[in-house]
CSV table of C-alpha atoms in Angstrom, one decimal:
chain,number,residue,atom,x,y,z
A,30,MET,CA,21.5,15.6,43.0
A,31,THR,CA,21.9,19.3,42.3
A,32,LEU,CA,20.3,21.0,39.3
A,33,LYS,CA,23.5,21.3,37.2
A,34,PRO,CA,24.4,17.5,37.2
A,35,LEU,CA,20.7,16.7,36.5
A,36,PHE,CA,20.7,19.1,33.6
A,37,LYS,CA,23.8,17.5,32.1
A,38,LEU,CA,22.3,14.0,32.5
A,39,CYS,CA,19.1,15.0,30.6
A,40,LEU,CA,21.2,16.8,27.9
A,41,LEU,CA,23.4,13.7,27.5
A,42,THR,CA,20.3,11.4,27.3
A,43,PHE,CA,18.7,13.6,24.6
A,44,ILE,CA,21.8,13.7,22.5
A,45,CYS,CA,22.2,9.9,22.6
A,46,VAL,CA,18.6,9.3,21.7
A,47,ALA,CA,18.6,11.9,18.9
A,48,ALA,CA,21.7,10.3,17.4
A,49,ALA,CA,20.1,6.9,17.3
A,50,PRO,CA,18.1,5.9,14.2
A,51,CYS,CA,14.4,6.3,14.5
A,52,GLN,CA,12.0,3.8,13.2
A,53,ALA,CA,9.0,4.7,11.1
A,54,GLU,CA,5.7,5.2,12.9
A,55,THR,CA,3.9,1.9,12.3
A,56,ASP,CA,1.3,-0.2,14.1
A,57,SER,CA,2.6,-3.6,15.2
A,58,ARG,CA,-1.0,-5.0,14.8
A,59,ILE,CA,-0.6,-5.2,11.0
A,60,GLN,CA,2.1,-7.3,9.3
A,61,PHE,CA,3.0,-7.7,5.7
A,62,ASP,CA,4.9,-10.6,4.0
A,63,LEU,CA,6.2,-11.2,0.5
A,64,PRO,CA,8.4,-14.1,-0.8
A,65,PRO,CA,12.0,-13.0,-1.3
A,66,THR,CA,12.3,-14.7,-4.7
A,67,VAL,CA,9.9,-15.1,-7.6
A,68,ALA,CA,10.2,-16.8,-11.0
A,69,ALA,CA,9.5,-14.9,-14.3
A,70,PHE,CA,7.7,-17.0,-16.9
A,71,ALA,CA,7.7,-16.4,-20.6
A,72,VAL,CA,4.3,-15.3,-21.8
A,73,ASP,CA,4.9,-17.0,-25.2
A,74,GLN,CA,7.7,-19.5,-25.8
A,75,ALA,CA,8.2,-18.0,-29.2
A,76,ASP,CA,9.0,-14.7,-27.7
A,77,PRO,CA,11.2,-15.2,-24.5
A,78,GLN,CA,11.7,-11.4,-24.1
A,79,ILE,CA,8.2,-11.0,-22.7
A,80,VAL,CA,8.0,-12.3,-19.2
A,81,THR,CA,5.5,-12.2,-16.3
A,82,VAL,CA,5.9,-12.4,-12.6
A,83,HIS,CA,3.2,-12.9,-10.0
A,84,LEU,CA,3.7,-11.3,-6.6
A,85,LYS,CA,1.7,-12.7,-3.7
A,86,LEU,CA,1.5,-10.1,-0.9
A,87,SER,CA,0.0,-11.2,2.4
A,88,SER,CA,-1.2,-9.2,5.4
A,89,MET,CA,-2.3,-10.2,8.8
A,90,ILE,CA,-4.1,-8.2,11.4
A,91,ASP,CA,-3.9,-9.0,15.1
A,92,VAL,CA,-7.3,-10.7,15.9
A,93,ALA,CA,-7.1,-9.7,19.6
A,94,HIS,CA,-6.8,-6.0,18.8
A,95,PRO,CA,-8.6,-5.4,15.5
A,96,LEU,CA,-7.4,-2.6,13.3
A,97,GLN,CA,-9.4,-0.7,10.7
A,98,VAL,CA,-7.5,-0.3,7.4
A,99,ASP,CA,-9.1,1.8,4.7
A,100,GLN,CA,-6.6,1.3,1.8
A,101,TRP,CA,-3.3,-0.2,0.6
A,102,ILE,CA,-0.8,1.5,-1.6
A,103,VAL,CA,1.6,-0.9,-3.3
A,104,ARG,CA,4.5,0.3,-5.5
A,105,CYS,CA,6.8,-1.9,-7.6
A,106,LYS,CA,9.9,-0.8,-9.5
A,107,PRO,CA,12.7,-2.9,-11.0
A,108,ARG,CA,16.2,-1.7,-10.5
A,109,ASP,CA,17.2,-2.8,-14.0
A,110,SER,CA,16.7,0.2,-16.3
A,111,ALA,CA,16.6,-2.1,-19.4
A,112,LEU,CA,13.2,-3.5,-18.4
A,113,SER,CA,10.1,-2.0,-20.0
A,114,LEU,CA,6.6,-2.5,-18.4
A,115,LYS,CA,4.2,-4.0,-20.9
A,116,ASP,CA,1.2,-4.9,-18.7
A,117,TYR,CA,0.0,-5.2,-15.1
A,118,ALA,CA,-2.9,-6.5,-13.1
A,119,PRO,CA,-5.2,-5.8,-11.5
A,120,ARG,CA,-6.3,-2.9,-13.5
A,121,THR,CA,-8.6,-0.1,-12.2
A,122,GLU,CA,-11.9,-1.5,-11.1
A,123,THR,CA,-15.1,0.0,-9.8
A,124,ALA,CA,-18.1,-1.6,-8.1
A,125,SER,CA,-21.4,-0.7,-6.7
A,126,ARG,CA,-23.2,-1.7,-3.4
A,127,VAL,CA,-26.4,-2.2,-5.5
A,128,SER,CA,-26.5,-5.3,-7.6
A,129,SER,CA,-29.2,-4.1,-10.0
A,130,PRO,CA,-30.2,-0.8,-11.6
A,131,ILE,CA,-32.1,1.6,-9.5
A,132,GLN,CA,-35.8,2.0,-10.7
A,133,VAL,CA,-37.1,5.6,-10.7
A,134,LYS,CA,-40.9,6.3,-11.0
A,135,SER,CA,-42.2,9.8,-11.5
A,136,THR,CA,-46.0,10.5,-11.4
A,137,ASP,CA,-47.5,13.8,-12.6
A,138,GLU,CA,-51.2,14.3,-11.8
A,139,SER,CA,-53.4,17.2,-12.7
A,140,SER,CA,-57.2,17.8,-12.3
A,141,ASN,CA,-59.8,20.5,-13.1
A,142,ALA,CA,-63.2,20.8,-11.5
A,143,PHE,CA,-66.2,23.0,-12.1
A,144,GLY,CA,-69.4,23.0,-10.0
A,145,ALA,CA,-72.5,25.1,-9.6
A,146,ALA,CA,-75.3,24.8,-7.1
A,147,ILE,CA,-78.6,26.6,-6.7
A,148,ASP,CA,-80.7,26.2,-3.6
A,149,GLY,CA,-84.2,27.7,-3.4
A,150,GLY,CA,-87.4,27.5,-1.3
A,151,TYR,CA,-90.9,28.9,-1.2
A,152,GLY,CA,-92.3,29.3,2.1
A,153,LYS,CA,-92.6,26.2,4.2
A,154,LEU,CA,-94.0,24.0,1.6
A,155,ALA,CA,-91.3,23.5,-1.1
A,156,SER,CA,-87.5,23.6,-1.5
A,157,GLY,CA,-85.2,22.7,-4.4
A,158,HIS,CA,-81.5,22.1,-5.3
A,159,VAL,CA,-79.8,22.2,-8.7
A,160,GLY,CA,-76.1,21.3,-9.2
A,161,VAL,CA,-73.7,20.8,-12.1
A,162,ASP,CA,-70.1,19.2,-11.7
A,163,ASN,CA,-67.4,19.0,-14.4
A,164,ILE,CA,-64.1,17.2,-13.4
A,165,ASP,CA,-61.1,16.6,-15.7
A,166,LYS,CA,-58.3,14.5,-14.2
A,167,GLN,CA,-55.0,13.5,-16.0
A,168,THR,CA,-52.2,11.2,-14.7
A,169,LYS,CA,-48.8,10.8,-16.3
A,170,THR,CA,-46.3,8.1,-15.1
A,171,LEU,CA,-42.7,7.9,-16.1
A,172,GLN,CA,-40.6,4.9,-15.1
A,173,TYR,CA,-36.9,4.3,-16.0
A,174,ASP,CA,-33.7,2.6,-14.7
A,175,ARG,CA,-30.8,4.6,-13.3
A,176,VAL,CA,-27.3,3.3,-13.1
A,177,ALA,CA,-26.3,2.6,-9.5
A,178,PRO,CA,-23.4,4.7,-8.2
A,179,HIS,CA,-20.0,3.1,-8.3
A,180,GLN,CA,-16.9,3.4,-6.1
A,181,VAL,CA,-13.3,2.6,-6.8
A,182,VAL,CA,-12.2,-0.8,-5.5
A,183,VAL,CA,-8.7,-0.9,-7.2
A,184,ALA,CA,-6.8,1.9,-8.8
A,185,SER,CA,-3.6,1.2,-10.7
A,186,GLY,CA,-1.2,2.9,-13.1
A,187,THR,CA,2.4,3.4,-14.1
A,188,THR,CA,5.1,5.3,-12.4
A,189,ASP,CA,8.6,6.5,-13.3
A,190,ARG,CA,7.9,7.1,-17.0
A,191,GLY,CA,6.4,3.7,-17.4
A,192,ARG,CA,9.0,1.6,-15.6
A,193,GLY,CA,7.2,1.1,-12.4
A,194,VAL,CA,3.6,0.5,-11.3
A,195,TYR,CA,1.4,1.3,-8.4
A,196,PHE,CA,-1.8,-0.4,-7.0
A,197,LYS,CA,-4.3,1.3,-4.6
A,198,LEU,CA,-6.7,-1.1,-3.0
A,199,ARG,CA,-9.7,0.3,-1.1
A,200,SER,CA,-11.5,-1.5,1.7
A,201,THR,CA,-15.2,-2.0,0.7
A,202,GLU,CA,-18.0,-4.4,1.5
A,203,MET,CA,-16.8,-6.7,-1.3
A,204,GLN,CA,-13.0,-6.4,-0.7
A,205,VAL,CA,-11.3,-7.1,2.6
A,206,LEU,CA,-7.7,-5.9,3.1
A,207,GLU,CA,-6.4,-8.9,4.8
A,208,GLY,CA,-5.0,-12.2,3.6
A,209,GLU,CA,-3.3,-12.7,0.3
A,210,LYS,CA,-3.5,-10.5,-2.8
A,211,GLN,CA,-1.9,-11.3,-6.1
A,212,PHE,CA,-0.3,-8.7,-8.4
A,213,SER,CA,1.0,-9.5,-11.9
A,214,LEU,CA,3.7,-7.6,-13.9
A,215,THR,CA,4.7,-8.2,-17.5
A,216,TRP,CA,8.0,-6.8,-18.8
A,217,GLN,CA,9.9,-6.7,-22.0
A,218,VAL,CA,13.5,-7.8,-21.2
A,219,PRO,CA,16.7,-8.0,-23.2
A,220,SER,CA,17.5,-11.3,-24.8
A,221,SER,CA,20.4,-11.9,-22.4
A,222,TRP,CA,18.3,-11.1,-19.3
A,223,ARG,CA,18.5,-13.7,-16.5
A,224,GLY,CA,17.3,-11.8,-13.5
A,225,CYS,CA,17.0,-8.5,-11.6
A,226,LEU,CA,16.0,-7.0,-8.2
A,227,LEU,CA,12.5,-5.6,-7.7
A,228,ASP,CA,11.7,-3.0,-5.1
A,229,VAL,CA,8.3,-3.4,-3.6
A,230,SER,CA,6.8,-1.1,-0.9
A,231,VAL,CA,3.4,-1.3,0.7
A,232,GLU,CA,1.6,1.2,3.0
A,233,ALA,CA,-1.6,0.6,5.0
A,234,GLN,CA,-3.5,3.8,5.5
A,235,VAL,CA,-6.6,5.0,7.4
A,236,GLU,CA,-8.8,8.0,6.9
A,237,GLN,CA,-9.6,10.0,10.0
A,238,ARG,CA,-10.7,13.5,10.9
A,239,SER,CA,-8.1,16.2,11.0
A,240,PHE,CA,-7.2,17.7,14.4
A,241,THR,CA,-7.0,21.2,12.9
A,242,THR,CA,-10.3,21.2,11.0
A,243,LEU,CA,-12.8,18.7,12.3
A,244,TRP,CA,-14.9,18.8,9.1
A,245,GLU,CA,-12.0,17.6,6.9
A,246,ARG,CA,-10.5,14.2,6.7
A,247,GLU,CA,-6.8,13.3,6.4
A,248,THR,CA,-5.0,10.1,5.4
A,249,LYS,CA,-2.6,8.6,7.9
A,250,THR,CA,-0.1,5.8,7.3
A,251,ILE,CA,-0.4,3.2,10.1
A,252,GLY,CA,1.8,0.5,8.7
A,253,SER,CA,4.5,0.1,6.0
A,254,ARG,CA,7.0,-2.3,4.8
A,255,LYS,CA,9.7,-2.5,2.1
A,256,PHE,CA,10.8,-5.6,0.2
A,257,VAL,CA,13.6,-6.5,-2.2
A,258,VAL,CA,12.6,-9.4,-4.4
A,259,ALA,CA,15.0,-11.3,-6.5
A,260,VAL,CA,13.4,-12.1,-9.9
A,261,TYR,CA,14.9,-14.9,-12.1
A,262,ARG,CA,14.0,-16.7,-15.3
A,263,ALA,CA,11.9,-19.8,-14.5
A,264,GLU,CA,14.0,-22.2,-16.6
A,265,ASP,CA,17.4,-20.8,-15.4
A,266,ASP,CA,18.6,-23.0,-12.5
A,267,GLU,CA,21.8,-21.0,-12.0
A,268,ALA,CA,19.8,-17.8,-11.6
A,269,ARG,CA,17.4,-19.5,-9.2
A,270,VAL,CA,20.3,-20.6,-7.0
A,271,ALA,CA,21.8,-17.2,-7.0
A,272,ALA,CA,18.5,-15.6,-6.1
A,273,THR,CA,18.0,-18.1,-3.2
A,274,GLN,CA,21.5,-17.4,-1.8
A,275,LEU,CA,20.9,-13.7,-1.9
A,276,ALA,CA,17.6,-14.2,-0.1
A,277,GLU,CA,19.4,-16.2,2.6
A,278,ALA,CA,22.0,-13.5,3.1
A,279,GLU,CA,19.2,-10.9,3.6
A,280,ARG,CA,17.5,-13.2,6.1
A,281,SER,CA,20.7,-13.5,8.0
A,282,LEU,CA,21.0,-9.7,8.1
A,283,ARG,CA,17.5,-9.3,9.4
A,284,THR,CA,18.1,-11.8,12.1
A,285,TRP,CA,21.1,-9.8,13.3
A,286,GLU,CA,19.2,-6.5,13.1
A,287,SER,CA,16.5,-8.0,15.4
A,288,LYS,CA,19.1,-9.1,17.9
A,289,ILE,CA,20.6,-5.6,17.9
A,290,GLU,CA,17.2,-3.9,18.3
A,291,GLY,CA,16.3,-6.3,21.1
A,292,SER,CA,19.5,-5.6,23.0
A,293,ARG,CA,18.6,-1.9,23.3
A,294,SER,CA,17.3,-0.6,26.6
A,295,SER,CA,13.6,0.0,27.0
A,296,PHE,CA,14.3,3.5,28.2
A,297,ALA,CA,16.1,4.4,25.0
A,298,SER,CA,13.2,2.9,23.0
A,299,ALA,CA,10.7,5.0,24.8
A,300,MET,CA,12.7,8.2,24.3
A,301,ARG,CA,13.1,7.4,20.6
A,302,SER,CA,9.3,7.0,20.3
A,303,LEU,CA,8.9,10.5,21.9
A,304,THR,CA,11.3,12.0,19.4
A,305,SER,CA,9.9,10.2,16.4
A,306,GLY,CA,8.1,13.3,15.3
A,307,TRP,CA,11.5,15.1,14.9
A,308,ASP,CA,13.1,12.4,12.8
A,309,SER,CA,11.7,9.5,10.7
A,310,SER,CA,13.0,6.6,8.8
A,311,ALA,CA,12.5,8.5,5.6
A,312,SER,CA,15.2,11.0,6.5
A,313,ASN,CA,17.3,8.7,8.6
A,314,PRO,CA,16.7,5.0,7.6
A,315,SER,CA,18.3,2.1,9.4
A,316,TRP,CA,21.7,0.8,8.3
A,317,LEU,CA,20.0,-2.4,6.9
A,318,GLN,CA,17.5,-0.5,4.8
A,319,ARG,CA,20.2,1.8,3.4
A,320,LEU,CA,22.2,-1.3,2.6
A,321,LEU,CA,19.3,-3.0,0.8
A,322,ASP,CA,18.6,0.2,-1.1
A,323,GLU,CA,22.2,0.3,-2.2
A,324,GLN,CA,22.7,3.7,-0.4
A,325,ALA,CA,25.4,2.5,1.9
A,326,ASP,CA,28.9,1.2,1.1
A,327,PRO,CA,29.4,-2.0,3.1
A,328,HIS,CA,33.1,-1.2,3.6
A,329,LEU,CA,33.1,2.5,4.2
A,330,ASP,CA,29.7,3.4,5.8
A,331,VAL,CA,30.3,4.8,9.3
A,332,ARG,CA,27.3,3.2,10.9
A,333,ILE,CA,28.1,-0.2,9.4
A,334,ARG,CA,31.7,0.0,10.6
A,335,LYS,CA,30.4,0.4,14.2
A,336,LEU,CA,28.5,-2.9,14.1
A,337,PRO,CA,29.9,-6.0,15.7
A,338,MET,CA,32.4,-8.0,13.7
A,339,LYS,CA,29.9,-10.9,13.0
A,340,VAL,CA,27.4,-8.5,11.7
A,341,ARG,CA,29.9,-6.8,9.4
A,342,VAL,CA,30.9,-10.2,8.0
A,343,ALA,CA,27.2,-10.8,7.2
A,344,VAL,CA,27.0,-7.4,5.5
A,345,ILE,CA,30.0,-8.2,3.3
A,346,ASP,CA,28.5,-11.6,2.4
A,347,TYR,CA,25.2,-10.0,1.4
A,348,ALA,CA,27.0,-7.4,-0.8
A,349,GLU,CA,29.0,-10.2,-2.5
A,350,GLN,CA,25.9,-12.3,-3.1
A,351,ARG,CA,24.2,-9.2,-4.7
A,352,GLU,CA,27.1,-8.6,-7.0
A,353,ALA,CA,27.1,-12.3,-8.0
A,354,PHE,CA,23.4,-12.0,-8.8
A,355,TYR,CA,24.0,-8.8,-10.9
A,356,ARG,CA,26.7,-10.6,-12.9
A,357,LEU,CA,24.3,-13.1,-14.3
A,358,ASN,CA,23.3,-10.7,-17.0
A,359,GLN,CA,26.9,-10.2,-18.0
A,360,MET,CA,27.6,-13.8,-18.6
């Protein structure tokens, strides 16, 4: 093969890989899971406009290849602008490695001494010694308890002018970032509210030394996941069925996406990993993520129109189920 055809082949391969959507850099050893639907319960039956949901977020780390995770960052935001956040849990918490106060003891000791001695002798027959000592010693002891230093275990607060909320969980000796964690959100909703979609994102981060300056540390995201949760009133059976149907439609889309990703060649996947630094899912998300985020028209989007016919049918079905879920609040 001459140099010119080889150059054309490399150029064509680069163009094809660059045009393909790149996935976010993430570690497959950590996995997140969150139920696709959740019921909203009235805090007080006398006031049905105050509702609470409990999100149960789970994570699993591959036991065969352990992974150190320093913190989670969880963000929750409803798509319905009519909702107002009233409360959330867990709140910001601090803890200490020391279970009791630290005892501090300070001792101050001072002493004064005076002495005089006179030695004398007369020939070989007699000798004498006279001495006087005066010692004054004072000791002062101060003992008190000092509060043990604390570190942040959970930090939480509002986002988007009070509509959303974030949770930052730190890995400590008392908190392990694996397994199930529960988050509670309380909203004030309109009287006609029956359900809404909730966007939940989670990032697993690790602190490591910077390559540029070895004495500084930087935070790197090693795993992330986005979820769309259908929230419905607990006593509303119609809303529960609509939320379940929407979740089934999303599950069908994810199944198709896995099949499409699996059919790609290993060579193209390797080239995409090499070019992941030039493009990321934040700037070029997948067609499924754009559809779930309502950033892609299921009928007009170019990338969706290039999908196989069965996948496009599943896309249309998901869009219809989502519109049916939205119409609940209009009935």
